[in-house]
Short mmCIF file of C-alpha atoms in Angstrom, two decimals:
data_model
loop_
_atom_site.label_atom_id
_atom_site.label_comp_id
_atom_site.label_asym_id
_atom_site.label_seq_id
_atom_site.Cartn_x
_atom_site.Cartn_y
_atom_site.Cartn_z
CA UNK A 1 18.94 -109.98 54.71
CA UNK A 2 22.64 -109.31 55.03
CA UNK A 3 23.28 -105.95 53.85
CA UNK A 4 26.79 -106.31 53.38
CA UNK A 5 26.43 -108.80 50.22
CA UNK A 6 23.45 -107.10 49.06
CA UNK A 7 23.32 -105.10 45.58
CA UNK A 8 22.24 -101.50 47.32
CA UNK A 9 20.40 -101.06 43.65
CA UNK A 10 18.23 -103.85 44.79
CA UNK A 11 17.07 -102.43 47.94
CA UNK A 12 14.23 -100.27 47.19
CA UNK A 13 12.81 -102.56 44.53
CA UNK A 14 13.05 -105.42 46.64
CA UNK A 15 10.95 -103.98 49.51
CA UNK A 16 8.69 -102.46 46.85
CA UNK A 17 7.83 -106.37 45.96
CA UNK A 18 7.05 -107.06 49.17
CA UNK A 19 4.34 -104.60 49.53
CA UNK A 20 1.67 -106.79 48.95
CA UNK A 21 2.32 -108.87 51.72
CA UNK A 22 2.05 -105.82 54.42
CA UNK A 23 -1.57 -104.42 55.44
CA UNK A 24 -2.52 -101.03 54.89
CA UNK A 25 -0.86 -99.49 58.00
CA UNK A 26 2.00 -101.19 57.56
CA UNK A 27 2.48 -100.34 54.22
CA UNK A 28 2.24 -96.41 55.43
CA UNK A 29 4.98 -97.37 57.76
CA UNK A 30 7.32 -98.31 55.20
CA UNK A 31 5.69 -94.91 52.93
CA UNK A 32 6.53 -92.68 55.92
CA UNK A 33 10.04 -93.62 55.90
CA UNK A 34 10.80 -93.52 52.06
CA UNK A 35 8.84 -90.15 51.96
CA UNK A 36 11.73 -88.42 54.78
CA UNK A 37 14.03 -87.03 53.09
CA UNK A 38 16.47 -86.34 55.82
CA UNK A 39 16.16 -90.07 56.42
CA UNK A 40 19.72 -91.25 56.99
CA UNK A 41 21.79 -93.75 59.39
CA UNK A 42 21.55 -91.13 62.55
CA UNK A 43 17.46 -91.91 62.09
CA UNK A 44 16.29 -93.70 65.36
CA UNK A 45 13.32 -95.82 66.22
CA UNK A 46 11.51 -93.49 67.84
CA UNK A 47 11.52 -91.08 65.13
CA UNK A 48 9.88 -93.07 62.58
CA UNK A 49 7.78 -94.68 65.21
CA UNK A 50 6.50 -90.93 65.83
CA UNK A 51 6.51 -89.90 62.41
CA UNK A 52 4.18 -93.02 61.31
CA UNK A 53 2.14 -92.61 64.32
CA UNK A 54 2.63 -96.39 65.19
CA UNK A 55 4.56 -98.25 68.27
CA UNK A 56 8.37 -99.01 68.29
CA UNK A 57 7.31 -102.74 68.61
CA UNK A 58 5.21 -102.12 65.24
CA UNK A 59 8.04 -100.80 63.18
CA UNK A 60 10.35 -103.93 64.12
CA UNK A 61 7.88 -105.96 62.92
CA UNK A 62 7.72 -104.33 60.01
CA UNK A 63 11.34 -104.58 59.19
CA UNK A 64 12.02 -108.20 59.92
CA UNK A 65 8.18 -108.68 57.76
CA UNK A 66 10.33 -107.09 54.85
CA UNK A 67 13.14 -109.78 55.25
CA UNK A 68 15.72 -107.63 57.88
CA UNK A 69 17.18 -108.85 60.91
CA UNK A 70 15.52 -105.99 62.74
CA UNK A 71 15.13 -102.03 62.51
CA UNK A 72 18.87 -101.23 62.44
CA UNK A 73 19.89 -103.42 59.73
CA UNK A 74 16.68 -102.32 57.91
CA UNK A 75 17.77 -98.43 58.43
CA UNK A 76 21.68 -99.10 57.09
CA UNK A 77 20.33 -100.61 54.03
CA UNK A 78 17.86 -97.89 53.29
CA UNK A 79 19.89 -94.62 54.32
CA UNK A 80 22.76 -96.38 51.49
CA UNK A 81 20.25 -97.10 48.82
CA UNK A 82 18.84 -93.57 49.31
CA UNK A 83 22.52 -92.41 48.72
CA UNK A 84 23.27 -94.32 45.46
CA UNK A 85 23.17 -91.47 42.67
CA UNK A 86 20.38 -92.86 40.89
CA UNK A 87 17.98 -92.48 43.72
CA UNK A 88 17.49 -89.04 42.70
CA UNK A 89 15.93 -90.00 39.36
CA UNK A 90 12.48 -90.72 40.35
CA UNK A 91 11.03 -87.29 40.81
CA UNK A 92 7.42 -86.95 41.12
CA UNK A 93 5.64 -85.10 38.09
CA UNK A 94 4.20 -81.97 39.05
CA UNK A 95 1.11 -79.87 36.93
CA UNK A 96 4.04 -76.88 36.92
CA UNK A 97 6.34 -78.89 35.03
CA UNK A 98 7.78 -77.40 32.16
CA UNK A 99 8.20 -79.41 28.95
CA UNK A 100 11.81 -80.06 29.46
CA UNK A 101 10.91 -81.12 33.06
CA UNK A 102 8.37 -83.36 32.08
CA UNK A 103 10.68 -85.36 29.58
CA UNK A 104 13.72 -85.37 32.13
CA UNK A 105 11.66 -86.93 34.72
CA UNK A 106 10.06 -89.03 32.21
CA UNK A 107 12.49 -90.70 31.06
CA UNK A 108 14.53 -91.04 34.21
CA UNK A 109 11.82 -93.02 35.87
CA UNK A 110 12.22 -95.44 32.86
CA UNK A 111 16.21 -95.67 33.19
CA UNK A 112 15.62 -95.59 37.19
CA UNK A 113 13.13 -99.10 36.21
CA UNK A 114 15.88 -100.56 34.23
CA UNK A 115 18.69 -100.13 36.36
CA UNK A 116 16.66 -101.90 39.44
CA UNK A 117 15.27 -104.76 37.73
CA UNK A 118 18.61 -105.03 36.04
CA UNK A 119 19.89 -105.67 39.93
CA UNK A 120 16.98 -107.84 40.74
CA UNK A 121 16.88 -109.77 37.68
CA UNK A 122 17.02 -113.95 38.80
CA UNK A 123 19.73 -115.52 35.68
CA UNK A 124 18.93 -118.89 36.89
CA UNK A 125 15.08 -118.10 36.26
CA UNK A 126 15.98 -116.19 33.35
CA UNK A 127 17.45 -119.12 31.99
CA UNK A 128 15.08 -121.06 32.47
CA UNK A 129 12.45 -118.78 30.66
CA UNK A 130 14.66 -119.32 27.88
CA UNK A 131 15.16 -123.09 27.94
CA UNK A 132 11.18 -123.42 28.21
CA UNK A 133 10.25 -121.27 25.55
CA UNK A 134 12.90 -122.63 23.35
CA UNK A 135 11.68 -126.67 23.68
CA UNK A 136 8.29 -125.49 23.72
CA UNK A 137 5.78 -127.19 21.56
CA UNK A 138 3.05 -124.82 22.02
CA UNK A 139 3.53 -121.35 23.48
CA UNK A 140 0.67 -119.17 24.81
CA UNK A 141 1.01 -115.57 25.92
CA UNK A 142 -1.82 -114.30 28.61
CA UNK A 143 -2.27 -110.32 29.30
CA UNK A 144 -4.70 -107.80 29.75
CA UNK A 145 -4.75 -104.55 29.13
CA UNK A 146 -1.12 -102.75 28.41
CA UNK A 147 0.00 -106.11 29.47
CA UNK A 148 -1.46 -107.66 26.14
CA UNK A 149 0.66 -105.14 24.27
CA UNK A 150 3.83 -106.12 25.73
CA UNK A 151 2.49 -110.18 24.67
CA UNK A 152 2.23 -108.72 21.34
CA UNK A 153 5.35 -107.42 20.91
CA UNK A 154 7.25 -110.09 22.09
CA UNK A 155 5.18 -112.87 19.90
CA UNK A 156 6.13 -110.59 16.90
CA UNK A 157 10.16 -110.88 17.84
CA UNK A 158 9.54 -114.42 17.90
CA UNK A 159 7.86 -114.94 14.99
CA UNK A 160 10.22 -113.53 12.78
CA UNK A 161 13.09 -116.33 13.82
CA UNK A 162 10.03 -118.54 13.23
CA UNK A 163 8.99 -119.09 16.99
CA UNK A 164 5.66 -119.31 16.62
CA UNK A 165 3.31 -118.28 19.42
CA UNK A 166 -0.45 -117.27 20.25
CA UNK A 167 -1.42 -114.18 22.18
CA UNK A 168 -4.28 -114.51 23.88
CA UNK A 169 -6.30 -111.18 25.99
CA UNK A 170 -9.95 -112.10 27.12
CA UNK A 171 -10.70 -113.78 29.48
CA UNK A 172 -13.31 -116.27 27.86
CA UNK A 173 -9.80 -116.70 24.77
CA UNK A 174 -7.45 -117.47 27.27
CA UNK A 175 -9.81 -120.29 29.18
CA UNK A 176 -10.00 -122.00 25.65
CA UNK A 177 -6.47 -121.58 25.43
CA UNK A 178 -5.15 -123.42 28.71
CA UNK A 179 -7.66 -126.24 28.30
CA UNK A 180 -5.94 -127.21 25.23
CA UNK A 181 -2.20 -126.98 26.04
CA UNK A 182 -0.30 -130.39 27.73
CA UNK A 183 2.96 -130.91 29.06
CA UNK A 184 4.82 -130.18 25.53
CA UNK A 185 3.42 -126.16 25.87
CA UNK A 186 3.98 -123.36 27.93
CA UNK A 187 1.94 -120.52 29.27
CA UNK A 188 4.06 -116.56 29.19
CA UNK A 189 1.59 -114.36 31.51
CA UNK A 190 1.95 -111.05 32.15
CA UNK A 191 0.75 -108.61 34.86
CA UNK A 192 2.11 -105.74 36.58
CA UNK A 193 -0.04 -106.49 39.77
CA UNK A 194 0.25 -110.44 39.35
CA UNK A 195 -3.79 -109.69 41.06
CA UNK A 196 -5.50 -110.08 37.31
CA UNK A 197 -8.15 -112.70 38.16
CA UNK A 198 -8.60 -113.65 34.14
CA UNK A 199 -5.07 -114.33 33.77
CA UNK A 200 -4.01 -116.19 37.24
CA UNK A 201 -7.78 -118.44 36.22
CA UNK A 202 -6.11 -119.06 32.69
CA UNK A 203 -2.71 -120.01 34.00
CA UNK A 204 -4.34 -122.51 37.00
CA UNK A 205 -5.78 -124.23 33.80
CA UNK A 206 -3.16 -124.78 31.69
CA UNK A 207 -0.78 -125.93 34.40
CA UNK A 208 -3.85 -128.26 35.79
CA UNK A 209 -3.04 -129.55 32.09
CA UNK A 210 0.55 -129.95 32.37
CA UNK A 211 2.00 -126.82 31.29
CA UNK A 212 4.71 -124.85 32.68
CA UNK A 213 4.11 -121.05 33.27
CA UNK A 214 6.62 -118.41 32.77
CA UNK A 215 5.00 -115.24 34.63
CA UNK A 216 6.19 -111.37 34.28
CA UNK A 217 5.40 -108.98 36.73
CA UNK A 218 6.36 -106.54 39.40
CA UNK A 219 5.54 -108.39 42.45
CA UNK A 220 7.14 -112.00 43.11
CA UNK A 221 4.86 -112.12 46.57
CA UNK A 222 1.34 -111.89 44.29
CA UNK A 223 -0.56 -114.85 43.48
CA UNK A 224 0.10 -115.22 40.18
CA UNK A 225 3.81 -115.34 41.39
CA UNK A 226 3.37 -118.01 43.61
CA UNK A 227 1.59 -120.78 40.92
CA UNK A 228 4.28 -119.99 38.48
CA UNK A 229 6.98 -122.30 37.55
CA UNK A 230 9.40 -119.42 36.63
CA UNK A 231 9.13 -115.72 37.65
CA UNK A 232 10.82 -112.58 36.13
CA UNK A 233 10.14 -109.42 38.39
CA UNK A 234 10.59 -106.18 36.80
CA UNK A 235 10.18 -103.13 39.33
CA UNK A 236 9.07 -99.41 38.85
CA UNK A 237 8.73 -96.47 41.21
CA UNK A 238 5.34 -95.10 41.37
CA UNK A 239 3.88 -91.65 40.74
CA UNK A 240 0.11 -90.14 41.05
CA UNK A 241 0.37 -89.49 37.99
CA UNK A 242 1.76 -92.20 36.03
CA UNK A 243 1.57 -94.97 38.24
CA UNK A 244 3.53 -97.76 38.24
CA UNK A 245 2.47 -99.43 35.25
CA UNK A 246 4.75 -97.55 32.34
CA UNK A 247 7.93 -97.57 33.78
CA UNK A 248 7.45 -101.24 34.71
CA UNK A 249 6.27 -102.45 30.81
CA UNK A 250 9.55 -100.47 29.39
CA UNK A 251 11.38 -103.00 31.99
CA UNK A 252 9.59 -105.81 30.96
CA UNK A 253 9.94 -105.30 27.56
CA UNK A 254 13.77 -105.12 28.22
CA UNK A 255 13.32 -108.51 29.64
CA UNK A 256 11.71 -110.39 27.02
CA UNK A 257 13.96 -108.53 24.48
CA UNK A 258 16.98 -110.75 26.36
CA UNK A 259 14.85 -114.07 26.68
CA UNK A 260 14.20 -113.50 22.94
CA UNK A 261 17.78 -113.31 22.78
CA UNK A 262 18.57 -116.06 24.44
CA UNK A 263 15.96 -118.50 22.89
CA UNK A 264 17.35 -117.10 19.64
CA UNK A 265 20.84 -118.04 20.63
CA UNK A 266 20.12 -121.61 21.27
CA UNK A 267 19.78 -122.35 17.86
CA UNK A 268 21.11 -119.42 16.10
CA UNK A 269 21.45 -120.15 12.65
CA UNK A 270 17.74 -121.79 12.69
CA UNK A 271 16.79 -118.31 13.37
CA UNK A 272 18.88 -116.25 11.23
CA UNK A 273 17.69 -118.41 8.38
CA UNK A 274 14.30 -117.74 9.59
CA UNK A 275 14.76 -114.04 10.04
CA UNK A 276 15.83 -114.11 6.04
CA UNK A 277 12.70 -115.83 5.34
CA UNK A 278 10.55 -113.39 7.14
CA UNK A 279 12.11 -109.96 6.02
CA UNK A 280 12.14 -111.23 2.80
CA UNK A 281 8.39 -112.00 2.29
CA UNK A 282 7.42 -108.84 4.24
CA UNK A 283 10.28 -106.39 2.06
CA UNK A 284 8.65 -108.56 -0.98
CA UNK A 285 5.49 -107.57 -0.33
CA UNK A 286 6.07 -103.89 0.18
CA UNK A 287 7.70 -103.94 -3.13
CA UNK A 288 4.68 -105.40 -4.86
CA UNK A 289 2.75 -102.56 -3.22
CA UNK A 290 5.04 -99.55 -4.56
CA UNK A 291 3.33 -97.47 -7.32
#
């Protein structure tokens, strides 16, 4: 990784995505050092080798694991992102939180999310996304859980510039889905963990059938990453509290909102006729419902 091209922004987030790749201890390795916080470029081998309770030899590993030429270059990178003013967002909730507290570090952890995927965020693959969805014949969102919410959302932006599209969240629903779509069709999954068994079964399906796969989530190393045809990471700082999983859906809504931009702009007056259309049946029937 050569630090001195690198977006500091995309630092954290892009170890964070390699996470899954590292076991257990090594994972508390790379914990141990984002958890100092006199962590700086003065911060020597030994030190973290000490403070992780783990060899020197270990904590090399580690490092080059994560994509760095070795502990040093690993350390630079780290100490600068640490630096970068927005670092100091993410602040773990605490149960003595006041109100105003609460909502400061609230919302900070959602800008924090934006900013990083912002720096992370692949235009070619976004592009892409776009150019799929767009030519699409058939398009199929997967997601379960608060995943399925951001699917719904998104199919409701596209429907109203007359992009149709089917949201599917059980697992049985989208099985029936995939074994119907072909080469004309595309699959949108989403998953924070890219580990949701129903939705990486679904998309193995429809691509077995000939569709392309546009996948969402927060790890580009998980296996739903790797059988994907495009991927769109969004990233998100943890807490105990909160876990991952908010921050990162306010990202990836942010994301789609763009693709749905995007597809919207490749035939733009298609969709603002379409958009009349809508608004004007929905307005029409409020009126018809007005005392």
């Amino acid at each position: 990784m050569n630090t001195g091209s690198l977006d500091l922004k995309s630092v954290g987030p892009r170890i964070r995505m390699m996470m899954p790749l590292l076991t257990p201890l090594e994972a508390k390795v790379v914990d141990t050092v984002f958890g100092l916080r006199d962590f700086n470029e003065e911060t020597t081998l030994k030190e973290i080798a000490g403070e992780a309770g783990v060899s020197e030899a270990m904590v090399v590993k580690i490092t080059k694991k994560l994509g760095f030429a070795g502990f040093r270059e690993f350390r630079n990178a780290v100490a600068l992102y640490n630096q970068l003013p927005t670092s100091e967002m993410h602040q773990e909730l605490s149960p003595d939180d006041t109100s105003e507290e609460i909502i400061q570090k609230v919302f900070h952890t959602s800008i924090h999310a934006l900013q990083e995927t912002l720096a992370i965020l692949d235009v070619a693959a976004f592009d892409r996304a776009a150019d799929l969805i767009h030519r699409a014949r058939q398009r199929d969102f997967y997601g379960v859980g608060g995943s399925a919410q951001i699917a719904r959302d998104v199919a409701h932006k596209f429907l109203r510039i007359g992009i149709r599209s089917a949201v599917y969240d059980d697992a049985n629903m989208m099985l029936m889905s995939a074994s119907l779509l072909g080469g004309d069709d595309v699959v949108v999954a989403f998953s924070h963990s890219g580990n949701t068994t129903a939705v990486i079964e679904a998309v193995q399906l429809a691509r077995k059938n000939g569709a392309r796969s546009i996948v969402l989530t927060n790890y580009d190393t998980s296996p739903l990453a790797q059988i994907a045809d495009v991927v769109l990471c969004s990233t998100a700082q943890g807490s105990p509290l909160m876990g991952e999983n908010a921050a990162a859906r306010i990202a990836q809504l942010n994301i789609m909102d763009a693709v749905f931009v995007a597809v919207a702009q490749r035939n733009y007056r298609a969709a603002e006729q379409n958009l009349q259309r809508t608004m004007s049946a929905v307005n029409s029937k409020r009126k018809d419902r007005m005392p």
